[in-house]
Short mmCIF file of C-alpha atoms in Angstrom, two decimals:
data_model
loop_
_atom_site.label_atom_id
_atom_site.label_comp_id
_atom_site.label_asym_id
_atom_site.label_seq_id
_atom_site.Cartn_x
_atom_site.Cartn_y
_atom_site.Cartn_z
CA MET A 146 6.62 -34.56 -13.51
CA LYS A 147 7.11 -31.17 -11.82
CA PRO A 148 4.10 -28.84 -11.46
CA ASN A 149 4.16 -25.73 -13.65
CA VAL A 150 4.52 -22.39 -11.89
CA LEU A 151 4.23 -18.94 -13.44
CA VAL A 152 6.28 -16.09 -11.93
CA TYR A 153 5.78 -12.41 -12.81
CA MET A 154 6.81 -9.02 -11.42
CA ARG A 155 8.87 -8.48 -8.28
CA VAL A 156 9.66 -11.95 -7.07
CA ASP A 157 13.16 -12.00 -5.61
CA LYS A 158 15.69 -13.78 -7.86
CA ARG A 159 16.92 -15.89 -4.95
CA VAL A 160 13.41 -17.15 -4.35
CA ILE A 161 12.92 -17.90 -8.04
CA LYS A 162 16.07 -20.04 -8.00
CA GLU A 163 14.68 -22.03 -5.08
CA LEU A 164 11.37 -22.52 -6.86
CA GLU A 165 13.17 -23.77 -9.97
CA LYS A 166 14.49 -26.72 -7.95
CA GLU A 167 10.95 -27.93 -7.29
CA TYR A 168 8.82 -26.71 -10.21
CA GLU A 169 8.82 -26.03 -13.91
CA VAL A 170 9.08 -22.24 -13.65
CA THR A 171 8.31 -19.69 -16.36
CA SER A 172 9.36 -16.16 -15.35
CA PHE A 173 8.40 -12.73 -16.64
CA HIS A 174 10.16 -9.68 -15.22
CA ASN A 175 8.54 -6.30 -14.63
CA HIS A 176 5.75 -5.80 -17.19
CA GLU A 177 7.08 -8.28 -19.77
CA TYR A 178 3.95 -10.39 -19.43
CA ILE A 179 1.56 -7.72 -20.74
CA GLY A 180 0.29 -8.77 -24.17
CA ASN A 181 2.90 -11.53 -24.33
CA PRO A 182 1.66 -14.73 -26.02
CA ASP A 183 4.26 -16.73 -24.08
CA PHE A 184 2.58 -15.58 -20.87
CA ASP A 185 -0.79 -16.82 -22.13
CA LEU A 186 0.76 -20.19 -22.97
CA ALA A 187 2.42 -20.49 -19.55
CA LEU A 188 -0.84 -19.50 -17.86
CA LYS A 189 -2.68 -22.40 -19.52
CA LYS A 190 -0.23 -24.86 -17.94
CA ALA A 191 0.24 -23.19 -14.56
CA GLU A 192 -0.93 -24.81 -11.33
CA GLY A 193 0.34 -21.85 -9.34
CA ILE A 194 1.10 -18.21 -10.09
CA ILE A 195 3.16 -15.85 -7.95
CA GLY A 196 3.86 -12.15 -8.35
CA LEU A 197 2.60 -8.60 -7.89
CA ALA A 198 -0.38 -6.64 -9.18
CA LEU A 199 -1.63 -8.99 -11.92
CA LYS A 200 -5.37 -8.45 -12.40
CA VAL A 201 -6.82 -11.89 -11.74
CA THR A 202 -10.22 -11.67 -13.38
CA LYS A 203 -12.81 -14.12 -14.65
CA GLU A 204 -11.36 -13.68 -18.16
CA LEU A 205 -7.84 -14.53 -16.99
CA LEU A 206 -9.07 -17.52 -15.02
CA ASP A 207 -10.92 -18.84 -18.07
CA ASN A 208 -7.46 -19.19 -19.63
CA ALA A 209 -5.96 -20.93 -16.60
CA PRO A 210 -7.73 -24.32 -16.44
CA ASN A 211 -5.12 -25.98 -14.20
CA LEU A 212 -4.72 -23.18 -11.66
CA LYS A 213 -4.80 -24.15 -7.97
CA VAL A 214 -3.32 -21.14 -6.18
CA VAL A 215 -2.65 -17.42 -6.75
CA CYS A 216 0.09 -15.91 -4.56
CA ASN A 217 0.20 -12.12 -4.29
CA VAL A 218 3.56 -10.65 -3.29
CA SER A 219 1.81 -7.88 -1.34
CA VAL A 220 -0.52 -7.40 1.58
CA GLY A 221 -3.08 -5.76 -0.70
CA TYR A 222 -5.28 -7.94 -2.89
CA ASP A 223 -7.63 -5.57 -4.69
CA ASN A 224 -6.24 -7.05 -7.94
CA LEU A 225 -7.89 -10.39 -7.15
CA ASP A 226 -11.47 -11.34 -7.93
CA LEU A 227 -11.89 -13.34 -4.72
CA GLU A 228 -15.49 -14.27 -5.47
CA GLU A 229 -14.53 -15.83 -8.80
CA LEU A 230 -11.46 -17.55 -7.32
CA THR A 231 -13.56 -19.02 -4.51
CA LYS A 232 -16.23 -20.19 -6.94
CA ARG A 233 -13.54 -22.14 -8.79
CA LYS A 234 -11.95 -23.40 -5.52
CA ILE A 235 -8.68 -21.67 -6.37
CA LEU A 236 -6.73 -20.59 -3.29
CA ALA A 237 -5.73 -16.92 -3.00
CA THR A 238 -2.96 -15.71 -0.71
CA ASN A 239 -1.09 -12.53 0.22
CA THR A 240 1.93 -11.58 2.36
CA PRO A 241 0.76 -9.83 5.56
CA GLY A 242 2.94 -9.12 8.58
CA VAL A 243 6.37 -9.10 6.97
CA LEU A 244 5.94 -5.58 5.55
CA ASP A 245 4.25 -3.81 8.49
CA ASP A 246 7.30 -2.10 9.97
CA THR A 247 8.88 -1.35 6.60
CA THR A 248 5.71 0.32 5.34
CA ALA A 249 5.24 2.21 8.60
CA ASP A 250 8.81 3.54 8.28
CA ALA A 251 8.02 4.81 4.77
CA ILE A 252 4.71 6.41 5.71
CA PHE A 253 6.12 8.10 8.78
CA GLY A 254 9.08 9.25 6.68
CA LEU A 255 6.59 10.71 4.20
CA LEU A 256 4.83 12.51 7.04
CA LEU A 257 8.12 13.98 8.29
CA SER A 258 9.24 14.93 4.77
CA THR A 259 5.97 16.73 4.11
CA ALA A 260 5.90 18.56 7.44
CA ARG A 261 9.53 19.71 7.22
CA ARG A 262 9.47 20.22 3.41
CA ILE A 263 12.55 18.03 3.04
CA PRO A 264 12.33 17.23 -0.72
CA GLU A 265 11.66 20.88 -1.58
CA LEU A 266 14.55 22.15 0.54
CA ASP A 267 16.87 19.44 -0.75
CA GLN A 268 16.33 20.84 -4.24
CA PHE A 269 16.76 24.38 -2.88
CA VAL A 270 20.28 23.47 -1.78
CA LYS A 271 21.20 21.40 -4.85
CA SER A 272 20.03 24.07 -7.27
CA GLY A 273 22.41 26.60 -5.73
CA GLN A 274 19.71 28.88 -4.30
CA TRP A 275 20.97 28.69 -0.70
CA ASP A 276 22.84 31.97 -0.74
CA ILE A 277 21.00 33.57 2.19
CA SER A 278 19.44 32.32 5.41
CA LEU A 279 16.22 30.35 5.15
CA GLN A 280 13.20 32.65 4.98
CA PRO A 281 10.03 32.27 7.10
CA ASP A 282 7.94 31.29 4.07
CA GLN A 283 10.20 28.24 3.69
CA TYR A 284 9.76 27.00 7.25
CA GLY A 285 8.14 23.66 7.95
CA VAL A 286 5.91 22.69 10.87
CA ASP A 287 6.57 20.63 13.99
CA VAL A 288 5.56 17.00 14.17
CA HIS A 289 6.28 16.25 17.83
CA HIS A 290 3.42 16.56 20.32
CA LYS A 291 0.86 17.16 17.58
CA THR A 292 -2.30 15.10 17.02
CA LEU A 293 -2.15 12.27 14.49
CA GLY A 294 -5.43 10.87 13.20
CA ILE A 295 -5.14 7.39 11.68
CA ILE A 296 -7.99 6.10 9.52
CA GLY A 297 -7.56 2.33 9.51
CA MET A 298 -5.91 0.88 12.62
CA GLY A 299 -4.71 -2.41 11.15
CA ASN A 300 -1.22 -3.83 11.54
CA ILE A 301 0.44 -0.99 9.64
CA GLY A 302 -1.72 1.63 11.32
CA ARG A 303 -0.61 0.33 14.70
CA ALA A 304 3.04 0.38 13.61
CA ILE A 305 2.62 4.04 12.61
CA ALA A 306 0.94 4.79 15.93
CA ARG A 307 3.83 3.18 17.80
CA ARG A 308 6.36 5.43 16.05
CA ALA A 309 4.22 8.51 16.61
CA HIS A 310 3.54 7.82 20.29
CA PHE A 311 6.94 6.67 21.50
CA GLY A 312 9.14 8.56 19.06
CA PHE A 313 7.35 11.90 18.79
CA GLY A 314 5.04 12.13 21.79
CA MET A 315 2.02 12.55 19.52
CA ASP A 316 -1.60 12.20 20.61
CA ILE A 317 -3.26 9.45 18.57
CA LEU A 318 -6.83 9.49 17.31
CA TYR A 319 -8.12 6.66 15.17
CA HIS A 320 -11.16 5.55 13.25
CA ASN A 321 -11.66 1.90 12.38
CA ARG A 322 -14.44 -0.58 11.67
CA SER A 323 -14.02 -1.77 15.26
CA LYS A 324 -12.16 -0.55 18.31
CA ASN A 325 -8.55 -1.65 18.67
CA LYS A 326 -7.83 -2.33 22.33
CA GLU A 327 -4.14 -2.98 21.68
CA ALA A 328 -3.65 0.48 20.17
CA GLU A 329 -5.64 2.07 22.99
CA GLU A 330 -3.64 0.34 25.73
CA LEU A 331 -0.14 0.54 24.22
CA TYR A 332 -0.25 3.91 22.46
CA GLN A 333 -3.06 5.70 24.34
CA ALA A 334 -4.94 5.93 21.04
CA SER A 335 -8.47 7.33 21.30
CA TYR A 336 -11.25 6.00 19.10
CA CYS A 337 -13.44 8.67 17.52
CA ASP A 338 -15.92 8.97 14.69
CA PHE A 339 -14.77 9.85 11.20
CA ASP A 340 -15.74 13.53 11.21
CA ASP A 341 -14.25 14.21 14.64
CA LEU A 342 -10.95 12.72 13.52
CA LEU A 343 -10.90 15.01 10.47
CA THR A 344 -11.65 18.16 12.45
CA GLN A 345 -9.31 17.49 15.39
CA SER A 346 -6.17 16.06 13.75
CA ASP A 347 -3.04 18.00 12.78
CA PHE A 348 -2.05 15.07 10.56
CA VAL A 349 -4.61 12.80 8.88
CA CYS A 350 -3.15 9.46 7.76
CA LEU A 351 -5.26 7.18 5.56
CA MET A 352 -4.40 3.47 5.90
CA VAL A 353 -7.50 1.54 4.81
CA PRO A 354 -7.63 -1.27 2.22
CA ALA A 355 -9.04 -0.67 -1.27
CA THR A 356 -12.65 -1.85 -1.41
CA LYS A 357 -15.85 -0.62 -3.03
CA GLU A 358 -16.72 1.00 0.31
CA THR A 359 -13.44 2.92 0.58
CA GLU A 360 -13.30 4.21 -3.01
CA LYS A 361 -13.02 8.03 -2.82
CA LEU A 362 -13.45 7.80 0.94
CA ILE A 363 -11.74 11.19 1.20
CA GLY A 364 -13.24 13.85 -1.03
CA VAL A 365 -14.30 17.50 -1.23
CA LYS A 366 -16.37 17.64 1.95
CA ASP A 367 -13.72 15.78 3.94
CA PHE A 368 -10.89 18.15 3.07
CA LYS A 369 -13.14 21.07 4.03
CA LYS A 370 -13.59 19.54 7.50
CA MET A 371 -9.85 19.35 8.14
CA LYS A 372 -7.89 22.14 9.79
CA LYS A 373 -6.37 24.66 7.38
CA SER A 374 -3.07 23.73 9.06
CA ALA A 375 -3.65 19.99 8.55
CA ILE A 376 -1.34 17.72 6.60
CA PHE A 377 -2.94 14.79 4.78
CA ILE A 378 -1.01 11.54 4.20
CA ASN A 379 -2.22 8.70 1.97
CA GLY A 380 -0.40 5.41 2.45
CA SER A 381 -3.31 3.18 1.47
CA ARG A 382 -4.43 3.10 -2.18
CA GLY A 383 -4.84 5.92 -4.67
CA LYS A 384 -8.49 5.11 -5.41
CA ASN A 385 -9.37 5.82 -1.78
CA VAL A 386 -8.90 9.56 -2.41
CA ASP A 387 -10.54 11.90 -4.89
CA GLU A 388 -7.36 13.27 -6.51
CA GLU A 389 -9.15 16.25 -8.05
CA ALA A 390 -10.55 17.19 -4.64
CA LEU A 391 -7.07 16.87 -3.11
CA TYR A 392 -5.62 19.15 -5.79
CA HIS A 393 -8.23 21.84 -5.15
CA ALA A 394 -7.84 21.53 -1.37
CA LEU A 395 -4.10 22.18 -1.73
CA VAL A 396 -4.44 25.00 -4.29
CA ASN A 397 -7.20 26.73 -2.29
CA LYS A 398 -5.28 26.25 0.98
CA GLU A 399 -8.11 24.30 2.59
CA ILE A 400 -5.30 22.14 4.03
CA HIS A 401 -1.65 22.99 4.52
CA ALA A 402 0.03 20.15 2.64
CA ALA A 403 -0.15 16.50 1.63
CA GLY A 404 2.12 13.51 1.19
CA ILE A 405 1.06 10.57 -0.98
CA ASP A 406 2.72 7.26 -1.73
CA VAL A 407 -0.08 6.10 -4.03
CA PHE A 408 -2.03 7.36 -7.02
CA THR A 409 -5.34 6.45 -8.68
CA LYS A 410 -3.39 5.37 -11.77
CA GLU A 411 0.09 3.93 -11.31
CA PRO A 412 2.50 4.93 -12.67
CA THR A 413 0.75 8.30 -12.62
CA ASN A 414 0.59 10.47 -15.72
CA PRO A 415 3.39 13.05 -15.94
CA ASP A 416 0.71 15.71 -16.52
CA ASN A 417 -1.11 14.89 -13.26
CA PRO A 418 -1.80 18.39 -11.83
CA LEU A 419 -0.76 17.25 -8.35
CA LEU A 420 2.82 17.08 -9.62
CA THR A 421 2.85 20.84 -10.24
CA LEU A 422 2.34 21.75 -6.58
CA LYS A 423 5.02 22.58 -4.04
CA ASN A 424 2.93 21.66 -1.00
CA ILE A 425 2.70 17.97 -1.79
CA VAL A 426 5.34 15.25 -1.52
CA THR A 427 4.83 12.44 -4.02
CA LEU A 428 6.37 8.97 -3.92
CA PRO A 429 6.14 6.05 -6.40
CA HIS A 430 4.38 3.56 -4.09
CA ILE A 431 7.51 2.70 -2.07
CA GLY A 432 5.78 1.38 1.08
CA SER A 433 7.41 -2.05 1.17
CA SER A 434 10.26 -1.32 -1.23
CA THR A 435 13.37 -2.25 0.68
CA THR A 436 15.73 -5.07 -0.25
CA GLU A 437 15.03 -6.94 2.98
CA CYS A 438 11.27 -6.56 2.91
CA GLU A 439 10.88 -7.52 -0.75
CA TYR A 440 12.90 -10.68 -0.10
CA ASN A 441 10.79 -11.58 2.94
CA MET A 442 7.57 -11.00 1.01
CA SER A 443 8.79 -13.21 -1.83
CA LYS A 444 9.72 -15.93 0.67
CA LEU A 445 6.28 -15.85 2.27
CA ALA A 446 4.56 -15.90 -1.13
CA ALA A 447 6.69 -18.90 -2.11
CA LYS A 448 5.76 -20.63 1.14
CA ASN A 449 2.08 -20.05 0.35
CA LEU A 450 2.64 -21.50 -3.12
CA ARG A 451 4.62 -24.50 -1.93
CA THR A 452 2.14 -25.34 0.82
CA ALA A 453 -0.88 -25.08 -1.46
CA LEU A 454 0.66 -27.25 -4.19
CA ASN A 455 1.50 -29.83 -1.52
CA GLY A 456 -2.21 -30.05 -0.76
CA GLU A 457 -1.98 -28.21 2.56
CA LYS A 458 -3.61 -24.99 3.75
CA PRO A 459 -1.31 -22.02 3.03
CA PRO A 460 -0.45 -19.73 5.97
CA SER A 461 -1.85 -16.56 4.40
CA LEU A 462 -5.07 -17.77 2.83
CA LEU A 463 -7.52 -15.02 1.85
CA ASN A 464 -10.56 -17.03 0.74
CA GLU A 465 -11.16 -19.60 3.48
CA LYS A 466 -14.25 -20.94 1.73
CA SER A 467 -12.15 -22.16 -1.18
CA TRP A 468 -10.34 -24.41 1.29
CA SER A 469 -13.30 -25.53 3.38
CA ASP A 470 -15.24 -26.48 0.24
CA LYS A 471 -12.49 -28.78 -1.03
#
């Protein structure tokens, strides 16, 4: 008898077809699983679940008595209660590595779009307002040879640093839990403390994971420390920034502009005051959203699932103790 597998949100169709050859698969697309009694029924039978952004809590796990593995189709895993999963010896996995360059492309594109006001000027042309030469108050700012401060020099942070250093001749500052010798040697990145990075950087790029320690890591006092000409970029998680403080920093011209790919609540409310401002570029969490990357993430998540259900250690295991205690 084939093991039961539950699939939800953003698993590539090609990967689902492959899984259907090996498992009894129940699939829910997009947000179809929310409040769906069929989802609850499938969860009770499932030995493995695979998908994006499902909140895996104690309450959910109480309704999943046969569960052996949870496979996130993302590098982030703040939706998983790892302590509870480990306590129950349920393996938890994510998809690191395959999205680093794709996400770095998006975040650096966001930085460029914000600095050169590309979305705003695109609408200027399309709305038929381009009847005279561009005026000085519509000019952007240079990116090349400026100072980029990266908070969080993980895999994606290093990929951003590589683009900045080799592509734009930028000076790189970084703050991290520990020094990153690779970034220092390859990209001439300089480690500095948090406050120094804020005060010295022309661009501040936040790339830390979402944890209790990083919640509202950037707030009122932090924006005040930045240069008035600084541009702030958030490519991490929305909860890592105090959105109200960001709004006031932009309105009061404490910083020049901002670009964000993430919000505290996603999808964000249409009445979010940040959406009323011209000096912010907003994206709908597109970091890894390319056809190629999404497929590769789904493949890695499926590999994690397949390996775990075969009784072997999955390649991207998050809670090692759940494996060592078996």
